[in-house]
Amino acid sequence: MTAAPEPAADRRAFGKGLLAAAGAVLASNPGAAVADDAYALPPLPYAYDALEPAIGAPTMKLHHDKHHQVYITNANKAVADMKDKPSLLELQTKAIEAGPLARNGGGGAYNHDLFWAEMTSPSKSGKPSAALAKAIDDSFGSFEKMQEEFSAASTTVFGSGWAWLAVTKDKKLKIAKTPNQDNPLMEGSAAGEIMYPILGLDVWEHAYYLDYQNRRPEYIKAFWSVINWEAVSGYYELGMKGEGAPF
């Protein structure tokens, strides 16, 4: 009788199969940009393998090139009949009221724009600015306590969604979680109030399954090593002015 494959080989084979299957499904909606599209898929600001070992190149390629493109395509459908097309940031406020294309497509497009921009290679992660570090201490007691609360929120998102570190309208930091592609910029979201997100973690399975399978807490732990704190500190400064990141 042929010996069963080693677990690592099983995982590699499964990962390749999942990547191929997902790519085939998403390829049916490639969303090639056209001249009058309001939104386009932004290039990654680093190589596909730049976030390794936290997030592997196959995950990044699938997540960015396929999943994000679908959100961009649907965001463009949401505003196709508008003469004056809003920016992605402007689209968020009324997205829930506007319906699924704006909510899921527009939300997903914005969320992923932020997600790629807030990450970098582990060697370039850096640390929060003095202003953001103080705000974290003031709001949570310490950086470590903020990490714990953010990680707990990320772990307890049921099914698919996001965890957020955001600036409230009274200029405090708060952690929230939202389902699917909702975010704290949207009126009526599960965040409970309009906030300006400065850091978001995608906990949809497509964001981590090739690397971690069902071990979401390991993915969340690894995420801390690839945060671009310079970028996040910049988003904090915008949030303190009552502005969201301008995607």
mmCIF file of C-alpha atoms in Angstrom, residues 39-243:
data_model
loop_
_atom_site.group_PDB
_atom_site.id
_atom_site.type_symbol
_atom_site.label_atom_id
_atom_site.label_comp_id
_atom_site.label_asym_id
_atom_site.label_seq_id
_atom_site.Cartn_x
_atom_site.Cartn_y
_atom_site.Cartn_z
ATOM 1 C CA TYR A 39 -11.261 53.274 -9.730
ATOM 2 C CA ALA A 40 -8.332 51.076 -10.718
ATOM 3 C CA LEU A 41 -6.419 48.325 -8.982
ATOM 4 C CA PRO A 42 -3.377 49.998 -7.404
ATOM 5 C CA PRO A 43 -0.047 48.213 -7.756
ATOM 6 C CA LEU A 44 1.384 46.721 -4.595
ATOM 7 C CA PRO A 45 3.972 49.076 -3.078
ATOM 8 C CA TYR A 46 6.380 46.141 -2.679
ATOM 9 C CA ALA A 47 7.144 42.754 -4.227
ATOM 10 C CA TYR A 48 4.737 39.846 -3.734
ATOM 11 C CA ASP A 49 7.253 38.140 -1.433
ATOM 12 C CA ALA A 50 8.149 41.255 0.589
ATOM 13 C CA LEU A 51 5.964 40.303 3.557
ATOM 14 C CA GLU A 52 7.382 36.820 3.973
ATOM 15 C CA PRO A 53 7.454 34.897 6.233
ATOM 16 C CA ALA A 54 4.337 36.569 7.673
ATOM 17 C CA ILE A 55 2.362 36.444 4.398
ATOM 18 C CA GLY A 56 3.575 34.413 1.444
ATOM 19 C CA ALA A 57 3.846 35.477 -2.180
ATOM 20 C CA PRO A 58 1.106 33.081 -3.417
ATOM 21 C CA THR A 59 -1.346 34.602 -0.930
ATOM 22 C CA MET A 60 -0.390 38.131 -1.929
ATOM 23 C CA LYS A 61 -0.725 37.400 -5.631
ATOM 24 C CA LEU A 62 -4.152 35.798 -5.249
ATOM 25 C CA HIS A 63 -5.422 38.340 -2.737
ATOM 26 C CA HIS A 64 -4.253 41.445 -4.610
ATOM 27 C CA ASP A 65 -4.561 40.451 -8.257
ATOM 28 C CA LYS A 66 -7.821 38.498 -8.026
ATOM 29 C CA HIS A 67 -9.862 39.307 -4.912
ATOM 30 C CA HIS A 68 -9.056 43.011 -4.782
ATOM 31 C CA GLN A 69 -9.750 43.353 -8.498
ATOM 32 C CA VAL A 70 -13.270 41.985 -8.018
ATOM 33 C CA TYR A 71 -13.967 44.669 -5.411
ATOM 34 C CA ILE A 72 -12.616 47.351 -7.747
ATOM 35 C CA THR A 73 -14.825 46.067 -10.559
ATOM 36 C CA ASN A 74 -17.936 46.141 -8.392
ATOM 37 C CA ALA A 75 -17.086 49.576 -6.992
ATOM 38 C CA ASN A 76 -16.973 50.866 -10.560
ATOM 39 C CA LYS A 77 -20.366 49.291 -11.232
ATOM 40 C CA ALA A 78 -21.725 51.076 -8.146
ATOM 41 C CA VAL A 79 -20.884 54.512 -9.568
ATOM 42 C CA ALA A 80 -21.246 53.767 -13.273
ATOM 43 C CA ASP A 81 -24.338 55.956 -13.670
ATOM 44 C CA MET A 82 -22.999 58.881 -11.652
ATOM 45 C CA LYS A 83 -21.905 61.930 -13.607
ATOM 46 C CA ASP A 84 -19.607 63.110 -10.813
ATOM 47 C CA LYS A 85 -17.949 60.008 -9.431
ATOM 48 C CA PRO A 86 -16.810 60.143 -5.807
ATOM 49 C CA SER A 87 -13.405 59.079 -4.578
ATOM 50 C CA LEU A 88 -13.317 55.739 -2.795
ATOM 51 C CA LEU A 89 -13.057 57.628 0.483
ATOM 52 C CA GLU A 90 -16.157 59.682 -0.351
ATOM 53 C CA LEU A 91 -18.063 56.558 -1.392
ATOM 54 C CA GLN A 92 -17.779 55.008 2.071
ATOM 55 C CA THR A 93 -20.068 57.267 4.088
ATOM 56 C CA LYS A 94 -23.366 56.273 2.429
ATOM 57 C CA ALA A 95 -22.216 52.879 1.134
ATOM 58 C CA ILE A 96 -24.516 50.791 3.336
ATOM 59 C CA GLU A 97 -27.547 52.844 2.296
ATOM 60 C CA ALA A 98 -26.488 52.740 -1.369
ATOM 61 C CA GLY A 99 -26.618 48.939 -1.548
ATOM 62 C CA PRO A 100 -24.416 45.877 -2.056
ATOM 63 C CA LEU A 101 -22.248 47.146 -4.932
ATOM 64 C CA ALA A 102 -21.205 50.251 -3.020
ATOM 65 C CA ARG A 103 -21.090 48.490 0.353
ATOM 66 C CA ASN A 104 -19.239 45.332 -0.618
ATOM 67 C CA GLY A 105 -17.461 46.501 -3.765
ATOM 68 C CA GLY A 106 -16.668 50.016 -2.601
ATOM 69 C CA GLY A 107 -15.897 48.908 0.927
ATOM 70 C CA GLY A 108 -13.678 46.077 -0.264
ATOM 71 C CA ALA A 109 -11.826 48.352 -2.682
ATOM 72 C CA TYR A 110 -11.120 50.948 0.012
ATOM 73 C CA ASN A 111 -10.275 48.431 2.725
ATOM 74 C CA HIS A 112 -7.715 46.675 0.540
ATOM 75 C CA ASP A 113 -6.133 49.935 -0.638
ATOM 76 C CA LEU A 114 -5.518 50.715 3.028
ATOM 77 C CA PHE A 115 -4.417 47.164 3.827
ATOM 78 C CA TRP A 116 -1.610 47.086 1.257
ATOM 79 C CA ALA A 117 -0.432 50.589 2.141
ATOM 80 C CA GLU A 118 -0.280 49.930 5.875
ATOM 81 C CA MET A 119 2.112 46.986 5.460
ATOM 82 C CA THR A 120 5.776 46.664 4.528
ATOM 83 C CA SER A 121 8.622 44.175 4.798
ATOM 84 C CA PRO A 122 9.540 43.176 8.365
ATOM 85 C CA SER A 123 12.880 44.973 8.140
ATOM 86 C CA LYS A 124 11.099 48.283 7.418
ATOM 87 C CA SER A 125 8.251 48.018 9.936
ATOM 88 C CA GLY A 126 9.600 50.663 12.303
ATOM 89 C CA LYS A 127 7.565 51.961 15.233
ATOM 90 C CA PRO A 128 4.697 54.396 15.848
ATOM 91 C CA SER A 129 5.443 58.113 15.801
ATOM 92 C CA ALA A 130 5.779 59.847 19.156
ATOM 93 C CA ALA A 131 2.274 61.301 18.760
ATOM 94 C CA LEU A 132 0.689 57.943 17.899
ATOM 95 C CA ALA A 133 2.627 56.141 20.648
ATOM 96 C CA LYS A 134 1.304 58.640 23.209
ATOM 97 C CA ALA A 135 -2.244 58.291 21.881
ATOM 98 C CA ILE A 136 -1.987 54.503 22.183
ATOM 99 C CA ASP A 137 -0.772 54.786 25.765
ATOM 100 C CA ASP A 138 -3.520 57.296 26.608
ATOM 101 C CA SER A 139 -6.276 55.160 25.071
ATOM 102 C CA PHE A 140 -5.175 51.650 26.040
ATOM 103 C CA GLY A 141 -2.587 51.972 28.786
ATOM 104 C CA SER A 142 0.302 50.619 26.713
ATOM 105 C CA PHE A 143 1.222 49.425 23.240
ATOM 106 C CA GLU A 144 1.066 45.827 24.480
ATOM 107 C CA LYS A 145 -2.485 46.270 25.777
ATOM 108 C CA MET A 146 -3.528 47.777 22.440
ATOM 109 C CA GLN A 147 -2.007 44.744 20.684
ATOM 110 C CA GLU A 148 -3.905 42.396 22.954
ATOM 111 C CA GLU A 149 -7.228 44.151 22.380
ATOM 112 C CA PHE A 150 -6.731 44.420 18.621
ATOM 113 C CA SER A 151 -5.687 40.759 18.381
ATOM 114 C CA ALA A 152 -8.707 39.696 20.443
ATOM 115 C CA ALA A 153 -11.023 41.673 18.175
ATOM 116 C CA SER A 154 -9.411 40.100 15.094
ATOM 117 C CA THR A 155 -9.725 36.605 16.532
ATOM 118 C CA THR A 156 -13.382 36.999 17.458
ATOM 119 C CA VAL A 157 -14.671 38.324 14.128
ATOM 120 C CA PHE A 158 -17.231 35.657 13.260
ATOM 121 C CA GLY A 159 -16.758 34.405 9.720
ATOM 122 C CA SER A 160 -15.385 37.086 7.407
ATOM 123 C CA GLY A 161 -14.588 40.675 8.282
ATOM 124 C CA TRP A 162 -12.046 43.165 9.583
ATOM 125 C CA ALA A 163 -10.598 44.496 12.820
ATOM 126 C CA TRP A 164 -9.709 48.188 13.023
ATOM 127 C CA LEU A 165 -7.706 50.697 14.991
ATOM 128 C CA ALA A 166 -9.406 54.022 14.345
ATOM 129 C CA VAL A 167 -9.586 57.641 15.430
ATOM 130 C CA THR A 168 -12.963 58.705 16.798
ATOM 131 C CA LYS A 169 -14.538 62.085 16.157
ATOM 132 C CA ASP A 170 -13.510 63.155 19.661
ATOM 133 C CA LYS A 171 -9.894 62.334 18.723
ATOM 134 C CA LYS A 172 -9.493 59.156 20.742
ATOM 135 C CA LEU A 173 -8.249 55.793 19.531
ATOM 136 C CA LYS A 174 -10.695 52.915 19.496
ATOM 137 C CA ILE A 175 -10.680 49.300 18.305
ATOM 138 C CA ALA A 176 -13.678 48.007 16.377
ATOM 139 C CA LYS A 177 -14.622 45.084 14.172
ATOM 140 C CA THR A 178 -16.941 44.947 11.185
ATOM 141 C CA PRO A 179 -18.364 42.095 9.103
ATOM 142 C CA ASN A 180 -17.656 41.432 5.449
ATOM 143 C CA GLN A 181 -16.278 44.591 3.742
ATOM 144 C CA ASP A 182 -17.830 47.162 6.072
ATOM 145 C CA ASN A 183 -15.565 49.707 7.743
ATOM 146 C CA PRO A 184 -15.866 52.440 10.394
ATOM 147 C CA LEU A 185 -16.205 55.184 7.771
ATOM 148 C CA MET A 186 -19.675 53.883 6.888
ATOM 149 C CA GLU A 187 -22.784 55.278 8.491
ATOM 150 C CA GLY A 188 -24.609 52.441 10.243
ATOM 151 C CA SER A 189 -21.671 50.036 10.480
ATOM 152 C CA ALA A 190 -21.114 47.657 13.390
ATOM 153 C CA ALA A 191 -18.375 50.004 14.620
ATOM 154 C CA GLY A 192 -21.224 52.008 16.145
ATOM 155 C CA GLU A 193 -19.990 55.438 15.077
ATOM 156 C CA ILE A 194 -18.129 57.124 12.246
ATOM 157 C CA MET A 195 -14.386 56.723 12.804
ATOM 158 C CA TYR A 196 -11.258 57.162 10.708
ATOM 159 C CA PRO A 197 -9.415 53.841 10.338
ATOM 160 C CA ILE A 198 -5.641 53.957 10.564
ATOM 161 C CA LEU A 199 -4.955 50.218 10.744
ATOM 162 C CA GLY A 200 -7.104 47.345 9.510
ATOM 163 C CA LEU A 201 -6.641 43.588 9.478
ATOM 164 C CA ASP A 202 -8.428 41.457 6.902
ATOM 165 C CA VAL A 203 -9.549 38.199 8.511
ATOM 166 C CA TRP A 204 -11.355 36.750 5.522
ATOM 167 C CA GLU A 205 -9.942 33.261 4.987
ATOM 168 C CA HIS A 206 -8.533 34.196 1.570
ATOM 169 C CA ALA A 207 -6.162 36.567 3.401
ATOM 170 C CA TYR A 208 -4.376 33.788 5.255
ATOM 171 C CA TYR A 209 -5.559 30.275 4.362
ATOM 172 C CA LEU A 210 -2.698 29.357 2.033
ATOM 173 C CA ASP A 211 -0.209 30.220 4.784
ATOM 174 C CA TYR A 212 -2.036 29.262 7.973
ATOM 175 C CA GLN A 213 -5.071 27.148 7.007
ATOM 176 C CA ASN A 214 -7.526 27.546 9.914
ATOM 177 C CA ARG A 215 -4.949 28.963 12.362
ATOM 178 C CA ARG A 216 -6.134 32.556 12.346
ATOM 179 C CA PRO A 217 -4.378 33.496 15.633
ATOM 180 C CA GLU A 218 -0.998 32.653 14.054
ATOM 181 C CA TYR A 219 -1.767 34.954 11.128
ATOM 182 C CA ILE A 220 -2.769 37.744 13.509
ATOM 183 C CA LYS A 221 0.449 37.355 15.484
ATOM 184 C CA ALA A 222 2.540 37.469 12.300
ATOM 185 C CA PHE A 223 0.708 40.586 11.083
ATOM 186 C CA TRP A 224 2.400 42.710 13.756
ATOM 187 C CA SER A 225 5.776 42.123 12.086
ATOM 188 C CA VAL A 226 4.752 43.730 8.772
ATOM 189 C CA ILE A 227 2.962 46.912 9.872
ATOM 190 C CA ASN A 228 4.293 50.050 8.237
ATOM 191 C CA TRP A 229 4.177 52.285 11.292
ATOM 192 C CA GLU A 230 5.298 55.334 9.328
ATOM 193 C CA ALA A 231 2.219 55.011 7.114
ATOM 194 C CA VAL A 232 -0.093 54.251 10.042
ATOM 195 C CA SER A 233 1.258 57.284 11.907
ATOM 196 C CA GLY A 234 0.423 59.389 8.860
ATOM 197 C CA TYR A 235 -3.142 58.051 8.822
ATOM 198 C CA TYR A 236 -3.367 58.911 12.526
ATOM 199 C CA GLU A 237 -2.490 62.529 11.768
ATOM 200 C CA LEU A 238 -5.233 62.612 9.117
ATOM 201 C CA GLY A 239 -7.721 61.079 11.526
ATOM 202 C CA MET A 240 -6.928 63.750 14.091
ATOM 203 C CA LYS A 241 -7.954 66.305 11.445
ATOM 204 C CA GLY A 242 -11.217 64.449 10.859
ATOM 205 C CA GLU A 243 -10.024 62.944 7.564
#
